[in-house]
Coordinates of C-alpha atoms in Angstrom, one line a residue:
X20 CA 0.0 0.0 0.0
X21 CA 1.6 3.3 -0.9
X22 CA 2.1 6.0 1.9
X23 CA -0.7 8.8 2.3
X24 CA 0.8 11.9 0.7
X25 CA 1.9 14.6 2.9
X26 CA -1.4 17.3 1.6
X27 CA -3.6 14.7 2.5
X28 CA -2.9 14.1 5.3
X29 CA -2.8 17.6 6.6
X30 CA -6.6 18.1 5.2
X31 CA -7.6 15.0 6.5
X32 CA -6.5 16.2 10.0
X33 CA -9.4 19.3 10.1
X34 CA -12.8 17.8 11.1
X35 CA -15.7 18.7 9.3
X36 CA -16.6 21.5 11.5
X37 CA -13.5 22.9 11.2
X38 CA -14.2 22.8 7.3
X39 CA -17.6 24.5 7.4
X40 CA -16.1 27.7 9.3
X41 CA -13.3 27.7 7.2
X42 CA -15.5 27.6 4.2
X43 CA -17.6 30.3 5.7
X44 CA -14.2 32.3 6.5
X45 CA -13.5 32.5 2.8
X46 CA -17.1 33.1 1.5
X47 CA -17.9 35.7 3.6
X48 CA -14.2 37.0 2.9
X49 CA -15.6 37.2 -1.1
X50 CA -18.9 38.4 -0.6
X51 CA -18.0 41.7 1.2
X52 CA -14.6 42.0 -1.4
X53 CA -17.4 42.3 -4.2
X54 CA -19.5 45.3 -2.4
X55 CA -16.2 47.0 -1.6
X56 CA -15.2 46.3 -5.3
X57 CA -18.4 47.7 -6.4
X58 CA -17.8 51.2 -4.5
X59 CA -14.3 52.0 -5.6
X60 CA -15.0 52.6 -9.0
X61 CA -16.5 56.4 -8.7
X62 CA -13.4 57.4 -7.6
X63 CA -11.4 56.3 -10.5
X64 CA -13.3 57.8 -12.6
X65 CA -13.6 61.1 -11.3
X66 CA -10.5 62.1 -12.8
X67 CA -12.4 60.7 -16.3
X68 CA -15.5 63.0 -15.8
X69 CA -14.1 66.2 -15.5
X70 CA -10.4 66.0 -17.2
X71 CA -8.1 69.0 -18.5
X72 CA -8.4 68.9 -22.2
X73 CA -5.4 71.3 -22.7
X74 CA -3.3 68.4 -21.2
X75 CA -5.2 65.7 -23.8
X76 CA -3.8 68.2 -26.6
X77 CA -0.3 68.0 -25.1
X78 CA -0.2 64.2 -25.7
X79 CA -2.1 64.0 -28.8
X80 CA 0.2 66.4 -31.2
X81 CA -1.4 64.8 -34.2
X82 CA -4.9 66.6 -33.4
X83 CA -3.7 69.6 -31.9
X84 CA -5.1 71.4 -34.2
X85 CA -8.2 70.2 -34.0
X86 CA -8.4 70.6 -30.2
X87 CA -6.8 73.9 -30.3
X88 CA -9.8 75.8 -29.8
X89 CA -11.3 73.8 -27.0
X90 CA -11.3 75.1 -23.6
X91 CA -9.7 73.3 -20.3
X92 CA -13.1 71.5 -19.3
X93 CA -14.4 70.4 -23.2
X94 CA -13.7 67.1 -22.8
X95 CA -15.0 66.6 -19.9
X96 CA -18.7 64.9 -19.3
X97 CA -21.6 66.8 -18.5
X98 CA -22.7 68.2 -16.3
X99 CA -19.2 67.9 -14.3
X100 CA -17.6 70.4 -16.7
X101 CA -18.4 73.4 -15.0
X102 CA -16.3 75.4 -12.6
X103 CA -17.9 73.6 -9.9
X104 CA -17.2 70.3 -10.8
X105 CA -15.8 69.2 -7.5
X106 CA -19.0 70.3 -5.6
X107 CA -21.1 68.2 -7.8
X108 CA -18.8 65.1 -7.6
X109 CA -18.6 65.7 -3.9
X110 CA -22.5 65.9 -4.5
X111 CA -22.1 62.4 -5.4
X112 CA -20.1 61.0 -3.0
X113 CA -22.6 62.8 0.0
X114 CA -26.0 61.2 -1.5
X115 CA -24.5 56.9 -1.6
X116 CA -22.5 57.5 1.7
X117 CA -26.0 59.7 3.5
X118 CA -28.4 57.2 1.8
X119 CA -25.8 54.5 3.4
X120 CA -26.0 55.6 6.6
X121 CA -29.6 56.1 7.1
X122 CA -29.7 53.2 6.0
X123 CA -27.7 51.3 8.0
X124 CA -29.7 51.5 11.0
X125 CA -32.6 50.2 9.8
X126 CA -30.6 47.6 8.3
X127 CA -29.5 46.0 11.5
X128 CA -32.6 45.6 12.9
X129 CA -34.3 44.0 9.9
X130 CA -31.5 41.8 9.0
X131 CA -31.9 40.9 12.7
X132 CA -35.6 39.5 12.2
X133 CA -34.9 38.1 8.8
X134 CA -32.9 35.0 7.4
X135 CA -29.5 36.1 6.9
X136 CA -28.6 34.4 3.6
X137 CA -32.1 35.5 1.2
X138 CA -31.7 39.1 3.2
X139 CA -28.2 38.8 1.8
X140 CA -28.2 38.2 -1.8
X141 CA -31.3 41.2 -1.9
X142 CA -28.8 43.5 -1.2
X143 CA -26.2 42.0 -3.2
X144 CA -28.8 41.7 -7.1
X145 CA -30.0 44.9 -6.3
X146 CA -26.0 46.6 -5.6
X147 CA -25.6 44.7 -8.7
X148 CA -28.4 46.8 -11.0
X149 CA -27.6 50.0 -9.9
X150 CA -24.0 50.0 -10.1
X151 CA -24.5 49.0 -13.6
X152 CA -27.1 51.3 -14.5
X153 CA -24.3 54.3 -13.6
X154 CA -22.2 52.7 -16.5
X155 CA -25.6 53.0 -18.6
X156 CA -24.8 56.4 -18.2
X157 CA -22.1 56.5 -20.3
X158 CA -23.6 53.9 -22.8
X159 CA -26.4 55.8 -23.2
X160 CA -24.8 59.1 -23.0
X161 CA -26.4 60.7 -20.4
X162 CA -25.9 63.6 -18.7
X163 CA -28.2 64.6 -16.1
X164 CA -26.9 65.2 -12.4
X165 CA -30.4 63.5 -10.8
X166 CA -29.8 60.5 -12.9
X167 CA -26.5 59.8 -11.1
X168 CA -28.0 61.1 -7.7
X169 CA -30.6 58.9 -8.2
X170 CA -28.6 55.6 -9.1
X171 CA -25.8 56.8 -6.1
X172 CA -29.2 57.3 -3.2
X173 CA -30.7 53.8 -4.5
X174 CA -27.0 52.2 -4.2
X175 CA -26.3 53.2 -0.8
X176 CA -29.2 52.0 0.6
X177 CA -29.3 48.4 -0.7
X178 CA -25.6 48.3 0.2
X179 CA -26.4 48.3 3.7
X180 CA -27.9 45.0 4.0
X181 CA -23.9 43.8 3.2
X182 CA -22.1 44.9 6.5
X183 CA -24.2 43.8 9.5
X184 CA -24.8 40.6 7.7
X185 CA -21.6 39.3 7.1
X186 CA -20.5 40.3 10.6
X187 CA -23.4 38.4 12.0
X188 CA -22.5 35.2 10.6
X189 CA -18.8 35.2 11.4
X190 CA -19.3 36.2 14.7
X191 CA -21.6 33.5 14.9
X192 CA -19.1 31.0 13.8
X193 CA -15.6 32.4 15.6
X194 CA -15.8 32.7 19.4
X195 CA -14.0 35.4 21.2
X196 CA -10.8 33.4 21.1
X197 CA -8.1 35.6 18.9
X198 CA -11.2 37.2 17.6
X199 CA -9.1 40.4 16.5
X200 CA -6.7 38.4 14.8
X201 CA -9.0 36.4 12.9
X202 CA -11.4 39.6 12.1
X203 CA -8.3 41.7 11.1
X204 CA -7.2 39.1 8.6
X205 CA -11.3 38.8 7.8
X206 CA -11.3 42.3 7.3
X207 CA -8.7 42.7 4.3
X208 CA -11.7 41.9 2.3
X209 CA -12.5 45.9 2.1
X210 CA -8.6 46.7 0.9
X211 CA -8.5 43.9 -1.5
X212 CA -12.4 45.0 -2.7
X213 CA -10.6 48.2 -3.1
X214 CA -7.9 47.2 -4.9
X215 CA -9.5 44.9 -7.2
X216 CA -12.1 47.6 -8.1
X217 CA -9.2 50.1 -8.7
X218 CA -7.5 48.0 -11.2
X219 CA -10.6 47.2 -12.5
X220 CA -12.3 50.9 -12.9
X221 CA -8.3 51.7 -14.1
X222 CA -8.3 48.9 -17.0
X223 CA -11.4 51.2 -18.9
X224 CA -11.3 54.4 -17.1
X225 CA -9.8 55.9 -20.2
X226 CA -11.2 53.9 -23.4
X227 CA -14.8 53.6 -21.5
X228 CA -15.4 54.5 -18.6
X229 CA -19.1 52.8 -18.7
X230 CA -17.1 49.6 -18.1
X231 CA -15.7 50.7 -15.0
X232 CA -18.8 50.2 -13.5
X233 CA -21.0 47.6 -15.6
X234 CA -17.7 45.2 -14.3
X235 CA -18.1 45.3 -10.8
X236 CA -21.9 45.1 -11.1
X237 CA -21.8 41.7 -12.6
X238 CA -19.8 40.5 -9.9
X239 CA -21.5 41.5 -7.3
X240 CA -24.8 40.2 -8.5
X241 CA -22.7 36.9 -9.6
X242 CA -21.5 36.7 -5.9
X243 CA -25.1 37.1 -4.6
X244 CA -26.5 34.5 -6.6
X245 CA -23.5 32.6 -4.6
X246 CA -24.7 33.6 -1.7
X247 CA -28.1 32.1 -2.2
X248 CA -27.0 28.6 -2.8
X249 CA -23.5 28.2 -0.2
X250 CA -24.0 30.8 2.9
X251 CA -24.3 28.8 5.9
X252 CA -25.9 31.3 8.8
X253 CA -24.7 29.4 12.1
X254 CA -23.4 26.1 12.8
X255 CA -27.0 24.7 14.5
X256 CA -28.4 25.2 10.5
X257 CA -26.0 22.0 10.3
X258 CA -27.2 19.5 12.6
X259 CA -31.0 19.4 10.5
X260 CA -28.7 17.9 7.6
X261 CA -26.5 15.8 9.9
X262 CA -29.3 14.4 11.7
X263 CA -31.3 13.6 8.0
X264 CA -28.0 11.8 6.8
X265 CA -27.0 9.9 10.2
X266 CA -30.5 8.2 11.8
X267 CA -30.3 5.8 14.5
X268 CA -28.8 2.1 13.6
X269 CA -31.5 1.1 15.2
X270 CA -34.2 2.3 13.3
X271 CA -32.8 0.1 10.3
X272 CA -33.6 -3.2 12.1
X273 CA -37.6 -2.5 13.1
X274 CA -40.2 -2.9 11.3
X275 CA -42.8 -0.3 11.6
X276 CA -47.1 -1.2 12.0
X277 CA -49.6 0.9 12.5
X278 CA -52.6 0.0 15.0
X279 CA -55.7 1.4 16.0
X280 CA -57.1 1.0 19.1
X281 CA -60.1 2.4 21.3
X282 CA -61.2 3.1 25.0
X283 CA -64.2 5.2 26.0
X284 CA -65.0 6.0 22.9
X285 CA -61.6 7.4 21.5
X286 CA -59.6 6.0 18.8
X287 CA -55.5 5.7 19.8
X288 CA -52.9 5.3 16.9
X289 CA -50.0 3.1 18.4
X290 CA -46.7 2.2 15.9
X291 CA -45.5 -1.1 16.7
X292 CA -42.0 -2.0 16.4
X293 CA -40.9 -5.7 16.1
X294 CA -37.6 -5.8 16.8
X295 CA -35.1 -7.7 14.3
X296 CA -31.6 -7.3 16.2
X297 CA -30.2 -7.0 19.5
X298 CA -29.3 -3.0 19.1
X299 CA -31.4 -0.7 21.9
X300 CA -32.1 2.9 21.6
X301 CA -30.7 4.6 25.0
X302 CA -34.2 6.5 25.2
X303 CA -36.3 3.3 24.0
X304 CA -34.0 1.3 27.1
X305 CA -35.4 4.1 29.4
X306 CA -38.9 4.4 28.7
X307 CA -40.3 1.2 27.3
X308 CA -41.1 -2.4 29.0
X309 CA -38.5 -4.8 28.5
X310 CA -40.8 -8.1 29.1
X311 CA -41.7 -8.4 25.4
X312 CA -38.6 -8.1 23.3
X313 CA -40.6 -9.4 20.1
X314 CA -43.1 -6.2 20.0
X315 CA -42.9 -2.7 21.6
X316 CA -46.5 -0.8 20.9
X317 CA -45.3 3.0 21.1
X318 CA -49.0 5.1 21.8
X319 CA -48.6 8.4 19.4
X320 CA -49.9 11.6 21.1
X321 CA -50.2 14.9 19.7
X322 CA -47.1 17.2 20.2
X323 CA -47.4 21.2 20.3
X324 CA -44.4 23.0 20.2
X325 CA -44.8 26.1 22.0
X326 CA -42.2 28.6 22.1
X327 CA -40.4 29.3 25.1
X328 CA -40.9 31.9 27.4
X329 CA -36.7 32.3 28.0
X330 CA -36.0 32.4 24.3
X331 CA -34.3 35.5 23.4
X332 CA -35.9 38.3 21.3
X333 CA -34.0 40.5 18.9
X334 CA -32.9 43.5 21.3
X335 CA -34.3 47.2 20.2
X336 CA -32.2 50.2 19.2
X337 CA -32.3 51.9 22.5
X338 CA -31.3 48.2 24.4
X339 CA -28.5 48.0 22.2
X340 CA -27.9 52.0 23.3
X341 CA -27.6 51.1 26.3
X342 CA -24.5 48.1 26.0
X343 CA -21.2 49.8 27.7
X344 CA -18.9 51.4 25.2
X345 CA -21.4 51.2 22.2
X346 CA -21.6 55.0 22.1
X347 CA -18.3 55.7 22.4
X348 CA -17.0 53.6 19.9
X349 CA -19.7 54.8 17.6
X350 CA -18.8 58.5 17.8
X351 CA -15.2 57.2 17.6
X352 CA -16.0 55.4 14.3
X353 CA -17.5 58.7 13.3
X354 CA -14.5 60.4 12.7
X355 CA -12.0 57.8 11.9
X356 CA -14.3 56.5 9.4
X357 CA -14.5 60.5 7.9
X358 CA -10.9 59.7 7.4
X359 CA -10.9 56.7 5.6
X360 CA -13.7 57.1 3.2
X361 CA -12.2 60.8 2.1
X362 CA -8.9 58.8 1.0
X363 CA -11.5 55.9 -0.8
X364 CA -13.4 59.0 -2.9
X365 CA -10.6 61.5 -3.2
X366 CA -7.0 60.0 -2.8
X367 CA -7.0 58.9 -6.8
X368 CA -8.3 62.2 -7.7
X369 CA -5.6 64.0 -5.5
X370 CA -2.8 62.2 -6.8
X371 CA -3.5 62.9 -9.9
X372 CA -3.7 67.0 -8.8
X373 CA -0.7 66.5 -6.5
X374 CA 2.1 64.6 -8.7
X375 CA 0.4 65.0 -11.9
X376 CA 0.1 61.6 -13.2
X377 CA -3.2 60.1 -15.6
X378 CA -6.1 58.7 -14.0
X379 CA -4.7 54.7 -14.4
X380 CA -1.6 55.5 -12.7
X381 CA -3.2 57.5 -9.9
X382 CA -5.5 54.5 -9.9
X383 CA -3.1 51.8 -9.3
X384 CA -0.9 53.9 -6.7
X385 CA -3.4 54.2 -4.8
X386 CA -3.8 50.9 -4.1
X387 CA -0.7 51.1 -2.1
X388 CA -3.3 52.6 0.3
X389 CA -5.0 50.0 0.9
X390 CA -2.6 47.4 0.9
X391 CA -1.0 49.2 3.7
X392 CA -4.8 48.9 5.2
X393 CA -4.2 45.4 5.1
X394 CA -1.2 45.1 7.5
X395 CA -2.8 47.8 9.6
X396 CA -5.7 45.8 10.2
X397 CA -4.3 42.5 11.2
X398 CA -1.7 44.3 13.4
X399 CA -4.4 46.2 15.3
X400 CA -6.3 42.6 15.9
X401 CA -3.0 40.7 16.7
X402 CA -1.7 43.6 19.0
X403 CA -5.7 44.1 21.2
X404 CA -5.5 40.4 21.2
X405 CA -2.4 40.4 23.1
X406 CA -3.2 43.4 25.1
X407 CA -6.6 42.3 25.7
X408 CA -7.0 46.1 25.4
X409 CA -9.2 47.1 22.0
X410 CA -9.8 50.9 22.6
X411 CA -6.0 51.8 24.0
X412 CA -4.7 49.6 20.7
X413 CA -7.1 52.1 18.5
X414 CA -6.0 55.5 20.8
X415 CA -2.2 54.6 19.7
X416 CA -3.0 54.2 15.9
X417 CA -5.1 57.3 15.9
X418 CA -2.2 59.3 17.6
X419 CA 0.5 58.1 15.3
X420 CA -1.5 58.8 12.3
X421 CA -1.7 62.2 12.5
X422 CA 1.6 63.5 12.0
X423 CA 1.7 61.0 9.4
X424 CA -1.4 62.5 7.4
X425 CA 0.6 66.2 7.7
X426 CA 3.6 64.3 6.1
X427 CA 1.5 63.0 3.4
X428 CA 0.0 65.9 2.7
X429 CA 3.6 67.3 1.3
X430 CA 3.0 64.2 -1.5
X431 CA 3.9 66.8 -4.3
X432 CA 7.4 67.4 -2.7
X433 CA 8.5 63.4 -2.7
X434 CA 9.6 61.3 -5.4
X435 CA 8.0 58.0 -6.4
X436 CA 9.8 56.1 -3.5
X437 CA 8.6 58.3 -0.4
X438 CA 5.4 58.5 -1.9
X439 CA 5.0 54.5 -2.3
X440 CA 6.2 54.0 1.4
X441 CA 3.9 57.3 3.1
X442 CA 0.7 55.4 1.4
X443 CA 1.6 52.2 3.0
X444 CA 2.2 53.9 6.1
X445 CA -0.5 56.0 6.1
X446 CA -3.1 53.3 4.8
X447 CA -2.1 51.2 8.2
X448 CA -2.6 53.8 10.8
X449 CA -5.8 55.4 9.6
X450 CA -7.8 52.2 8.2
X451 CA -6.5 50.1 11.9
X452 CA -9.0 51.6 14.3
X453 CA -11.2 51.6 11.9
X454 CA -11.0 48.2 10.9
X455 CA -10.8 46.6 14.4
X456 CA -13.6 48.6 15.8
X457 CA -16.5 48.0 12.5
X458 CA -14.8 44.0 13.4
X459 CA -13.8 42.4 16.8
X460 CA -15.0 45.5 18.8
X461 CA -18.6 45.0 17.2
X462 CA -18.3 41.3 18.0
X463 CA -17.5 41.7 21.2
X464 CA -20.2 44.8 21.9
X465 CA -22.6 42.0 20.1
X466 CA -21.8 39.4 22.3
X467 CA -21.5 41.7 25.7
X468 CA -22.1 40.2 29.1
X469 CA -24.7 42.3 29.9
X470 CA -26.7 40.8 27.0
X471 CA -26.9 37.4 29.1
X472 CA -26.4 35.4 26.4
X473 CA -28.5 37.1 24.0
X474 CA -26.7 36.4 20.6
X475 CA -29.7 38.2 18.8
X476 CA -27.8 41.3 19.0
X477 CA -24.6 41.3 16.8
X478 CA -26.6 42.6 14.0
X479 CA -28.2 45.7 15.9
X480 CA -25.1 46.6 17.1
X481 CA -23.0 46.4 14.4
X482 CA -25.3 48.3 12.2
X483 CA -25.4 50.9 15.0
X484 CA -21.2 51.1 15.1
X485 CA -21.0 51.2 11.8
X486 CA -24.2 53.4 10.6
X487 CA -23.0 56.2 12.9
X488 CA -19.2 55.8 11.2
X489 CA -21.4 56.1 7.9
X490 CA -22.2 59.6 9.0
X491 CA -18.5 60.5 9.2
X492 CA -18.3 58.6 6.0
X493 CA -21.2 61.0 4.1
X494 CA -19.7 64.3 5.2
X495 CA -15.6 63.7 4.8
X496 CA -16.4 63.1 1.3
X497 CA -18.7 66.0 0.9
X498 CA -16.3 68.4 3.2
X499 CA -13.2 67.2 0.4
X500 CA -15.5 68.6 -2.1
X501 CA -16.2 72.0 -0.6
X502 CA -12.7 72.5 0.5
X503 CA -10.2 71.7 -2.2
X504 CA -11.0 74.7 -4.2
X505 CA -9.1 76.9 -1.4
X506 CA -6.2 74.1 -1.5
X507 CA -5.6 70.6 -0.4
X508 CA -3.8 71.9 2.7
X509 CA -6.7 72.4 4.4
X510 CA -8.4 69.0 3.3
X511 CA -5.7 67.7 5.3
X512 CA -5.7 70.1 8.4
X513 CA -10.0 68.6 8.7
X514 CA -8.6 65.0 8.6
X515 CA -5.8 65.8 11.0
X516 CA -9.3 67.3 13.5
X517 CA -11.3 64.3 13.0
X518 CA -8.5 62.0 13.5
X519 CA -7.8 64.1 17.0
X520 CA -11.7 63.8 18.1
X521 CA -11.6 60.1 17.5
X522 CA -8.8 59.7 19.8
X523 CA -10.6 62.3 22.6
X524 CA -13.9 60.2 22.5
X525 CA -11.8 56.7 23.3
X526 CA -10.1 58.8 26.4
X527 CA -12.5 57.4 28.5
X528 CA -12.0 53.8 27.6
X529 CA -8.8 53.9 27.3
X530 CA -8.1 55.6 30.9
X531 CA -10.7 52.6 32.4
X532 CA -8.7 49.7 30.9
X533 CA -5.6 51.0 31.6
X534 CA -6.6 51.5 35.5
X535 CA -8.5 48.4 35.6
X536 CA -7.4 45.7 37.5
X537 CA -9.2 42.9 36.7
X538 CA -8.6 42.9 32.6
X539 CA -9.5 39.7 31.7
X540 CA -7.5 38.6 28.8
X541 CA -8.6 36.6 25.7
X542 CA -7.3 32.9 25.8
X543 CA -4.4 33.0 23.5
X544 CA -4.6 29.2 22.4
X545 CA -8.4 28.9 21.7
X546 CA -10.0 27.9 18.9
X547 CA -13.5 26.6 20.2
X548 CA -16.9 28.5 18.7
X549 CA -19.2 29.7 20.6
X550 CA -22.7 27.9 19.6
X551 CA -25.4 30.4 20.1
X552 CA -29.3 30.2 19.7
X553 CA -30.5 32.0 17.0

């Protein structure tokens, strides 16, 4: 008999449990990649939209003639080739990211009454549609601004059925065991969504911009259809299919009659079981006469399954309130968020202003943003793990980054090599906090002691978390837009205030868990889950 190969004999050594979460791990990993990949793309092509024809000229000496009597902003698209141009794409930005956070509250506590998986791929057809009916836009040549309000409100909205979802299932099947570790490597899904979208939106931005969009929507509606068929909510959906495909032995070696019989004037069903083989059934040992081994007559009553009085409800929006450190995490979320979303929506375009590069290369450097995003998240999970301390890990990110966002904002000044390493840098500290608190601070929130085991929670409060970071979201965007016409200096000076007001609202956790004495730190070698009703 030849030896079991080496590969197979690592994969045989994982149980099937162990499987399943691993399987979710990586689905749910995919299906929030797609909605990030289906977000990036505006801000690729907003350097596409309103462009500086005098600069086309430049490159194109064989039609410089012809474009010779063109102004700055005529090959631009309507209506963003007006003087105001970064008002109305600012415009843009403000209506998905306000739509999303309205939306995100409600969100929560729907996907909280709802099945997880159908709720799920809703959100995920209909993000589909109307991030390819923006690319209609340009296939159809359209150029009215309430068209692209329209498309951006209705986007936002069914977006918000992604986030609490996918955060309720994983927390379902991790436990609190190296939860940040395992949610900051979980949460690279938004930086790779970004940077696949980036390269994506980049590969047409130029030749058709339509594409840029029409792409991503097929995906994501591709990945919800995905979702449908292969999204398991919680490991207790399992045992209905375990216990379908593994009945009692015992059962195999009965035979089965049906008798009637009557007393007082009312008819009893009773199933008989004549018994084949020595085999028992534990309960069957317990509760049935053992004079008559031949024939067991089992009297069938009627069974009413009433729901019980203990079983949790879905908590309310004001419950979920009230959960210690929920609000200050919120409002913390609120300005680090601001933060990160103004790089998502503006970085590309500012590259492209600051070092004068086209709209792919600006596209694909800014990747290096989110890639640093990546390290910064898994670091901030590792690192609270350790510490057992999640707000005094954020407080340390949030005060290191803002030096470093002054530093980037001298980008012009560097050459290629500064510039590469500033992103990464940068990407880290600012998308960290932010990544460990929409993750393994929600979880944990979700899952709080003062809940008493209520796991019908997660959802709320991670909509909550992350709906009021969606407000910072809506109006770093929109501030970009209002303030980059006086200089880019001061778009920077507003990130470097929101990034110190995130850090002023976590004082008060920080100061209790650094004073505490009873910290209880998070099992470093555990890998059980945490079975919850649901």
């Amino acid at each position: 008999m030849a030896p079991v190969p080496p590969g197979i004999r690592f994969l045989a050594s994982f149980n099937r449990d162990q499987w399943y979460r691993a399987f979710t791990f990586g689905l749910t990993f995919l299906l929030y990649t797609s909605f990030h990949l289906s977000r990036k793309p505006i801000s690729i092509v907003k350097s596409e939209l309103h462009k500086n024809c005098s600069a086309v000229s430049e490159l194109s000496t064989a039609s410089s003639s012809q474009l010779s009597g063109l102004t700055d902003t005529d090959c631009s698209w309507k209506p963003f080739d007006k003087s105001n141009y970064k008002q109305l794409l600012g415009a843009m930005d403000y209506s998905f990211l306000c739509a999303y956070a309205v939306g995100m509250y409600l969100s929560g506590i729907i996907g909280e009454r709802l099945p997880i998986r159908l709720y799920l791929t809703f959100g995920m057809l209909m993000s589909g549609l109307f991030t390819c009916l923006f690319g209609l836009g340009y296939v159809y040549n359209i150029h009215s601004l309430g068209f692209y309000i329209f498309v951006q409100v209705a986007n936002g909205l069914v977006q918000t059925t992604g986030w609490p979802s996918v955060v309720t299932c994983i927390g379902n099947w991790f436990g609190k065991g190296r939860r940040g570790m395992i949610m900051g490597i979980w949460n690279s899904h938004t930086s790779v969504g970004n940077i696949l979208g980036s390269l994506i939106a980049g590969y047409w931005v130029s030749s058709n911009w339509g594409l840029s969009f029409i792409v991503p929507g097929i995906i994501i509606a591709a990945m919800g259809i995905v979702c449908f068929f292969f999204l398991i909510e919680h490991p207790n959906d399992l045992k209905s299919i375990h216990d379908v495909q593994n009945p009692p032995t015992c059962s195999r070696n009965k035979k089965l009659t049906k008798h009637c019989n009557g007393t007082n004037g009312h008819k009893q069903l009773y199933y008989s079981y004549n018994q084949t083989s020595k085999c028992q059934n534990r309960d069957t040992d317990l509760l049935l006469p053992q004079e008559d081994t031949s024939c067991v007559s089992v009297p069938v009553h009627q069974v009413v399954v009433v729901k019980s009085e203990s079983e949790p409800s879905a908590i309310s929006f004001m419950g979920a309130l009230r959960i210690p450190g929920v609000i200050e995490f919120s409002l913390c979320l609120l300005f680090a968020k601001l933060v990160s979303y103004t790089f998502l929506f503006w970085l590309p375009l500012y590259i492209t202003k600051a070092a004068h590069l086209d709209a792919k290369k600006a596209g694909d450097l800014s990747t290096l943003f989110d890639v640093g995003g990546i390290v910064g998240g898994i670091l901030a999970g590792v690192i609270s793990d350790k510490l057992g301390k999640r707000a005094t890990t954020c407080a340390v990110m949030l005060l290191l980054a803002a030096p470093t966002l002054y530093g980037f904002s001298m980008i012009s000044e560097f050459g290629l090599g500064p510039t590469i390493g500033m992103l990464l840098v940068c990407g880290g500290l600012v998308n960290g906090p932010y990544a460990l608190i929409t993750t393994a601070v929600s979880a944990d929130l979700g899952t709080h002691k003062s809940l008493k085991g209520n796991s019908r929670a997660l959802s709320t409060v991670t909509a909550i978390i992350d709906g009021t970071g969606s407000v910072g979201a809506a109006i770093g965007p929109l501030l970009a837009g209002l303030l980059s016409p006086g200089g880019w200096d001061q778009v920077f000076y507003m990130l470097m205030a929101a990034d110190f007001l995130a850090l002023l609202l976590l004082l008060r956790l920080v100061t209790k868990e650094l004073t505490s004495a009873n910290v209880v730190k998070p099992r470093s070698g555990s890998t059980t889950v945490e079975m919850k009703e649901h």
